[in-house]
Amino acid sequence: MGKLIIDGGARVSGEIRVQGAKNAVLPILAATVMADGESVIKNCPDLRDVDKTDLVLKRLGCGVNRENGIVTVDTRGMCDCRICEDLMREMRSSIIFLGAIISRCRRAVVSMPGGCPIGLRPIDLHLKALREMGVDIQEEHGYIKCTADVLRGSSIHLDFPSVGATENVMLAAVCAEGITTISNAAREPEIVDLGRFLTDMGAKVQGTGTSVITIEGVDRLHGAEHTIMPDRIVAATYLAASAITGGELCLRGVNPADMRAMLHVLKEMGVKLKCESDKIIQTAPERLKSVHTIRTLPYPGFPTDIQSPFMALTTMAKGTSVFVENIFENRFQHVDELTRMGADIKVEGRSAVVRGVKELQGANVVARELRGGAALVIAALAASGTTTISGTEFIDRGYENIEKYLQSCGAKIRRE
């Protein structure tokens, strides 16, 4: 844990190979429990959330070996269908195990999930969809107890294109009887990555990346080998870190097609971008321009996960920028900390107005959630003086050795 100490003012310039995607690897690791045998997951990032997911797998009885970015999961010894309360409280994404365990065991017991305190993330959509597939669900004393004699394919409409609900239904449906259709499904690239892995395991999945996903149930799944997609949020975070310092950055191992909404905003701010199939080269201007309005939306809209890092980017842009947060109602926790550094930000409800200032000052600040912590790192890189960021355990949930990547590009950042 500890603290990040950043001496601002150094340009972030150089080359970074982007880590595997946090939001892809977690559901894919959950999916391995449905395999009859061994799965090999490559390009697995070194994150606190991956540590916790490995622990969930081990407590379920799976064999887990992790080395040099490769995780091997052997499910042949799986002997439990429960996820203990302490792990559920630490990592909200552990709810994704629900569909996978039900698919494998036809029963599951989990406690209500926790995670970053960025607002209400109800799992009602997950439970409603599973009930439509024949799962009996009882909620008792903070626990969710699920049983299903038979999982049946169903026509499921999601009231909101929830990523987690889409993933849980996919995991439950791949071995259900008959055909499952998910309408208003999430379209995120991470859903597509999960679909690829399930298909490699022997599942019959069509339509990922669109609003309608169709799944024909199969009798069994086998282990598979899969390489995790690059993390588009981490990639955009490093682009923001370079842009706010006026640097030049080359990102390798990325997919620019997954990042169109974020790259569009950077171009609007005056950043020059050259995109190839797996590479982005960025050159920042001396001073960034403000962006009129950024509204967070489900994919392919602007991601809520990059809202706070990009807000940090606008704090020193010329002009006024407006942010409208449409996904989570409590995702402005970074604002007070940025203001402590000299940013001019006014919040009203789900909107924030950022008036760019010419200079930020180093300060002692606290990361209160994952992406807000990344925003503080970005601001600190451009601030005058030294910034100390505590709460690094949140940052480590989604960023692999963030200080080492930034140090390699000239940033004066260290961990204590």
XYZ file of C-alpha atoms in Angstrom:
416
model
C 0.000 0.000 0.000
C 1.971 3.030 1.201
C 2.001 6.364 -0.608
C 2.942 7.731 -4.010
C 5.272 10.739 -3.934
C 5.279 12.812 -7.139
C 7.488 15.772 -7.954
C 5.564 17.574 -10.684
C 6.797 19.343 -13.773
C 8.611 16.563 -15.661
C 7.332 15.675 -19.111
C 5.927 12.180 -19.517
C 7.471 11.040 -22.799
C 8.537 7.641 -24.058
C 6.983 4.277 -24.804
C 4.624 2.042 -22.804
C 3.298 -1.420 -23.561
C -0.200 -1.471 -22.094
C -1.214 -4.123 -19.550
C -4.050 -6.599 -19.944
C -7.528 -5.313 -19.161
C -8.791 -5.527 -15.580
C -12.417 -5.479 -16.732
C -11.787 -8.397 -19.086
C -9.586 -10.656 -16.980
C -11.916 -10.838 -13.951
C -14.982 -12.328 -15.730
C -12.718 -14.575 -17.813
C -11.074 -15.962 -14.675
C -14.564 -16.509 -13.251
C -15.530 -18.354 -16.427
C -12.717 -20.868 -15.946
C -14.673 -22.570 -13.143
C -17.094 -23.917 -15.757
C -14.357 -25.777 -17.645
C -13.745 -29.480 -17.272
C -9.982 -29.253 -16.960
C -7.262 -26.644 -17.263
C -7.373 -23.121 -18.724
C -4.404 -20.868 -19.460
C -4.945 -17.094 -19.326
C -2.163 -14.930 -20.779
C -1.437 -11.190 -20.515
C -2.909 -11.208 -17.026
C -2.133 -7.897 -15.239
C -0.543 -7.792 -11.789
C -3.408 -6.191 -9.845
C -4.934 -6.399 -6.383
C -8.270 -7.416 -7.934
C -6.580 -10.281 -9.782
C -4.969 -11.357 -6.485
C -8.410 -11.480 -4.891
C -9.898 -13.362 -7.849
C -7.127 -15.952 -7.625
C -7.969 -16.355 -3.935
C -11.659 -16.891 -4.752
C -10.695 -19.637 -7.207
C -8.439 -21.321 -4.658
C -11.119 -21.245 -1.954
C -13.530 -22.861 -4.416
C -11.019 -25.699 -4.657
C -9.413 -24.842 -7.992
C -5.700 -25.137 -8.594
C -4.204 -21.760 -9.524
C -0.684 -21.062 -10.732
C 0.385 -17.531 -11.656
C 3.737 -16.674 -13.176
C 5.036 -14.014 -15.586
C 1.593 -12.739 -16.510
C 0.159 -16.213 -17.138
C -2.529 -17.714 -14.904
C -3.282 -21.436 -15.132
C -6.527 -22.591 -13.544
C -7.307 -26.285 -12.996
C -10.932 -26.784 -11.957
C -10.885 -30.558 -11.520
C -10.551 -30.201 -7.751
C -13.366 -27.667 -7.351
C -15.339 -28.651 -4.252
C -17.214 -25.570 -3.024
C -19.910 -23.234 -4.319
C -19.573 -20.431 -1.756
C -17.658 -17.154 -1.809
C -16.851 -15.891 1.656
C -17.994 -12.507 2.886
C -14.541 -10.943 3.244
C -13.708 -11.403 -0.447
C -17.121 -10.190 -1.610
C -16.791 -7.047 0.488
C -13.368 -6.212 -0.934
C -14.195 -6.707 -4.604
C -17.562 -5.981 -6.111
C -16.677 -7.703 -9.363
C -16.665 -11.021 -7.495
C -20.444 -11.074 -8.105
C -19.531 -12.233 -11.611
C -18.755 -15.655 -10.115
C -22.467 -16.092 -9.434
C -23.442 -17.092 -12.979
C -20.357 -19.285 -13.405
C -20.796 -21.200 -10.133
C -24.505 -21.750 -10.773
C -23.649 -23.046 -14.236
C -21.124 -25.506 -12.788
C -22.781 -26.531 -9.496
C -26.444 -25.552 -9.950
C -26.177 -23.729 -6.636
C -24.201 -20.824 -5.191
C -23.939 -18.850 -1.956
C -22.418 -15.354 -1.945
C -22.695 -12.297 0.269
C -23.699 -8.886 -1.031
C -20.700 -7.354 -2.897
C -18.564 -4.345 -1.962
C -15.850 -2.517 -3.958
C -15.104 1.133 -4.689
C -17.634 3.536 -3.097
C -18.625 5.280 -6.337
C -22.374 4.957 -5.918
C -25.210 2.461 -6.075
C -24.527 -0.500 -8.324
C -27.571 -2.669 -7.641
C -27.443 -6.299 -8.699
C -31.205 -6.465 -9.215
C -30.706 -6.904 -12.971
C -28.425 -9.900 -12.354
C -30.891 -11.607 -10.012
C -33.960 -10.867 -12.149
C -32.302 -12.407 -15.209
C -31.143 -15.503 -13.332
C -34.645 -16.019 -11.949
C -35.959 -15.965 -15.523
C -33.568 -18.837 -16.248
C -35.025 -20.975 -13.461
C -32.766 -20.039 -10.557
C -34.422 -19.911 -7.144
C -32.870 -17.001 -5.222
C -33.258 -16.321 -1.526
C -31.745 -13.225 0.083
C -31.101 -13.818 3.785
C -29.058 -11.792 6.256
C -26.857 -10.230 3.583
C -26.344 -13.486 1.682
C -27.653 -14.532 -1.710
C -28.501 -18.239 -1.884
C -29.150 -19.660 -5.339
C -30.318 -23.097 -6.455
C -31.384 -24.421 -9.845
C -32.376 -28.003 -10.620
C -32.293 -27.060 -14.289
C -31.016 -23.916 -16.003
C -33.270 -22.989 -18.908
C -32.588 -20.676 -21.780
C -34.783 -17.597 -21.792
C -35.469 -14.350 -23.610
C -33.985 -11.719 -21.293
C -34.271 -7.963 -21.659
C -32.001 -5.804 -19.514
C -33.558 -2.501 -18.423
C -30.038 -1.009 -18.553
C -27.071 -2.363 -20.582
C -25.208 -3.449 -17.453
C -21.819 -5.006 -18.118
C -21.948 -7.204 -15.021
C -25.498 -8.410 -15.643
C -24.685 -9.200 -19.276
C -21.649 -11.211 -18.190
C -23.527 -13.125 -15.483
C -26.290 -14.109 -17.899
C -23.718 -15.194 -20.504
C -21.965 -17.391 -17.936
C -25.217 -18.958 -16.744
C -26.547 -19.472 -20.273
C -23.670 -21.282 -21.957
C -24.595 -24.613 -20.341
C -28.337 -23.992 -19.927
C -30.957 -25.985 -21.783
C -32.083 -24.297 -24.988
C -31.375 -20.820 -26.323
C -30.910 -17.592 -24.354
C -31.324 -14.191 -25.959
C -30.072 -11.083 -24.146
C -31.526 -7.859 -25.524
C -30.188 -4.425 -24.579
C -26.956 -6.226 -23.757
C -23.790 -4.316 -22.886
C -21.600 -3.789 -25.950
C -18.230 -3.133 -24.276
C -15.096 -4.679 -25.826
C -14.601 -6.636 -22.606
C -17.892 -8.438 -23.325
C -16.494 -9.389 -26.725
C -13.327 -10.720 -25.069
C -15.390 -12.866 -22.699
C -17.392 -14.160 -25.662
C -14.179 -15.184 -27.428
C -12.996 -17.136 -24.399
C -16.345 -18.890 -23.943
C -16.348 -19.838 -27.622
C -12.841 -21.258 -27.281
C -14.181 -23.339 -24.363
C -16.829 -24.833 -26.637
C -19.735 -22.451 -25.987
C -22.023 -21.244 -28.775
C -22.177 -17.474 -28.413
C -23.154 -14.984 -31.111
C -23.695 -11.216 -31.198
C -21.189 -9.955 -28.612
C -20.430 -6.315 -29.328
C -24.050 -5.740 -30.365
C -27.161 -5.086 -28.297
C -28.506 -8.621 -28.854
C -26.495 -11.663 -27.755
C -27.699 -15.182 -28.546
C -26.402 -18.235 -26.687
C -27.200 -21.855 -27.449
C -26.558 -24.037 -24.424
C -24.096 -26.939 -24.625
C -23.619 -29.968 -22.376
C -20.096 -29.197 -21.214
C -17.161 -26.840 -21.626
C -13.479 -27.687 -21.828
C -10.431 -25.703 -20.789
C -8.964 -23.188 -23.212
C -6.033 -20.850 -23.753
C -6.726 -17.128 -24.075
C -4.830 -13.827 -24.225
C -6.496 -10.922 -22.395
C -7.226 -7.807 -24.454
C -5.333 -4.563 -23.694
C -6.756 -2.236 -21.042
C -8.302 0.723 -22.865
C -8.855 2.677 -19.621
C -5.232 2.296 -18.552
C -4.140 3.282 -22.068
C -6.237 6.467 -21.930
C -4.903 7.227 -18.442
C -1.305 7.194 -19.688
C -2.269 9.326 -22.689
C -3.772 11.854 -20.245
C -0.639 11.744 -18.066
C 1.527 12.571 -21.066
C -0.867 15.179 -22.471
C -1.117 17.229 -19.270
C 2.692 17.447 -19.123
C 3.118 18.360 -22.797
C 4.872 15.085 -23.577
C 5.134 12.672 -26.485
C 4.038 9.095 -25.903
C 3.895 5.863 -27.875
C 1.517 3.191 -26.606
C 2.026 -0.343 -27.881
C -0.222 -3.352 -27.568
C -3.418 -1.281 -27.715
C -6.555 -1.357 -29.853
C -7.411 2.223 -30.938
C -10.768 1.043 -32.311
C -11.921 0.350 -28.730
C -10.955 3.883 -27.642
C -12.700 6.105 -30.191
C -14.713 8.191 -27.707
C -11.646 8.915 -25.563
C -9.378 9.665 -28.534
C -11.997 12.046 -29.937
C -11.867 14.100 -26.717
C -8.065 14.220 -26.803
C -8.150 15.509 -30.386
C -10.696 18.157 -29.371
C -8.225 19.294 -26.701
C -5.519 19.842 -29.322
C -3.610 16.574 -29.001
C -2.129 15.102 -32.190
C -2.683 11.362 -32.567
C -1.401 8.802 -35.018
C -3.164 5.457 -34.717
C -2.134 2.107 -36.164
C -3.648 -1.332 -35.658
C -1.958 -1.885 -32.273
C -0.211 1.408 -31.586
C -1.004 5.029 -30.682
C 1.530 7.845 -31.005
C 0.553 11.073 -29.222
C 2.053 14.561 -29.292
C 0.622 17.100 -26.837
C 0.450 20.879 -27.373
C 2.085 23.379 -25.037
C -1.312 23.968 -23.432
C -4.455 21.919 -23.866
C -7.814 23.348 -24.933
C -10.983 22.798 -22.912
C -13.651 20.396 -24.110
C -17.246 21.652 -24.295
C -19.122 18.762 -22.627
C -18.248 15.186 -21.726
C -21.180 12.885 -20.935
C -20.493 9.405 -19.610
C -22.512 6.715 -21.384
C -22.433 2.953 -21.963
C -20.121 1.828 -24.768
C -19.569 3.119 -27.439
C -20.085 6.341 -25.482
C -17.518 7.992 -23.219
C -16.628 5.569 -20.379
C -17.415 6.476 -16.794
C -14.125 4.824 -15.809
C -12.080 7.543 -17.537
C -14.206 10.506 -16.472
C -12.100 11.405 -13.425
C -8.673 11.069 -15.135
C -9.902 13.278 -17.976
C -11.311 15.782 -15.491
C -7.797 16.069 -14.088
C -6.616 16.671 -17.646
C -8.988 19.626 -18.076
C -7.962 21.332 -14.826
C -5.080 23.052 -16.652
C -6.735 23.388 -20.077
C -7.501 26.800 -21.546
C -11.218 27.505 -21.063
C -14.141 25.780 -19.358
C -15.087 22.110 -19.580
C -18.306 20.441 -18.411
C -18.675 16.838 -17.221
C -22.023 15.058 -16.873
C -21.844 11.724 -15.024
C -24.751 9.525 -16.166
C -23.639 6.141 -14.792
C -22.707 6.523 -11.095
C -24.078 9.215 -8.796
C -21.030 9.376 -6.524
C -18.165 9.543 -8.974
C -16.935 13.051 -8.167
C -15.039 12.086 -4.996
C -11.786 13.237 -6.594
C -13.062 16.827 -6.953
C -12.268 17.932 -3.393
C -8.745 16.563 -3.701
C -8.161 18.275 -7.059
C -9.484 21.494 -5.569
C -6.958 21.103 -2.758
C -4.320 21.235 -5.498
C -5.701 24.494 -6.879
C -8.216 23.245 -9.456
C -11.350 25.329 -10.078
C -14.241 22.849 -10.105
C -17.879 23.378 -9.175
C -20.213 20.421 -8.762
C -23.995 20.492 -8.940
C -25.712 17.134 -8.820
C -24.273 14.948 -11.564
C -22.567 17.831 -13.374
C -19.151 19.374 -12.802
C -17.849 22.602 -14.351
C -14.060 22.836 -14.648
C -12.423 26.186 -15.306
C -8.843 25.631 -16.381
C -6.100 27.226 -14.292
C -2.526 27.960 -15.333
C -0.972 26.109 -12.425
C -1.710 23.375 -9.893
C 0.182 23.066 -6.621
C 1.445 19.932 -4.966
C -0.499 18.850 -1.865
C -1.253 15.911 0.417
C -4.264 14.172 -1.116
C -6.166 10.903 -0.674
C -7.351 8.443 -3.319
C -10.845 7.330 -2.318
C -11.505 5.012 -5.267
C -9.671 3.528 -8.225
C -10.136 5.988 -11.082
C -10.196 9.015 -8.793
C -6.777 7.910 -7.597
C -5.526 7.860 -11.192
C -6.877 11.411 -11.612
C -4.763 12.577 -8.678
C -1.655 11.014 -10.215
C -2.297 12.851 -13.488
C -2.797 16.196 -11.748
C 0.293 15.674 -9.590
C 2.493 15.044 -12.631
C 1.792 18.585 -13.859
C 1.599 20.386 -10.497
C 4.296 22.620 -9.086
C 6.082 21.063 -6.137
C 5.499 17.699 -4.499
C 2.261 15.761 -4.116
C 1.771 12.879 -1.699
C -1.071 10.490 -2.563
C -2.315 8.043 0.057
C -4.958 5.380 -0.550
C -2.778 3.662 -3.146
C -4.546 0.356 -2.474
C -7.371 1.690 -4.638
C -5.039 2.613 -7.500
C -3.405 -0.824 -7.317
C -6.785 -2.438 -7.968
C -6.596 -1.391 -11.623
C -3.088 -0.150 -12.454
C -0.129 -2.502 -12.601
C 2.947 -0.864 -11.038
C 1.803 2.589 -12.127
C 4.933 4.249 -10.764
C 7.260 2.007 -12.793
C 5.473 2.695 -16.076
C 5.559 6.443 -15.444
C 9.181 6.406 -14.226
C 10.165 4.772 -17.508
C 8.777 7.818 -19.298
C 10.554 10.439 -17.202
C 8.062 11.060 -14.404
C 9.468 11.779 -10.948
C 7.308 9.368 -8.986
C 8.142 6.883 -6.257
C 6.352 4.684 -3.762
C 6.969 4.808 -0.031
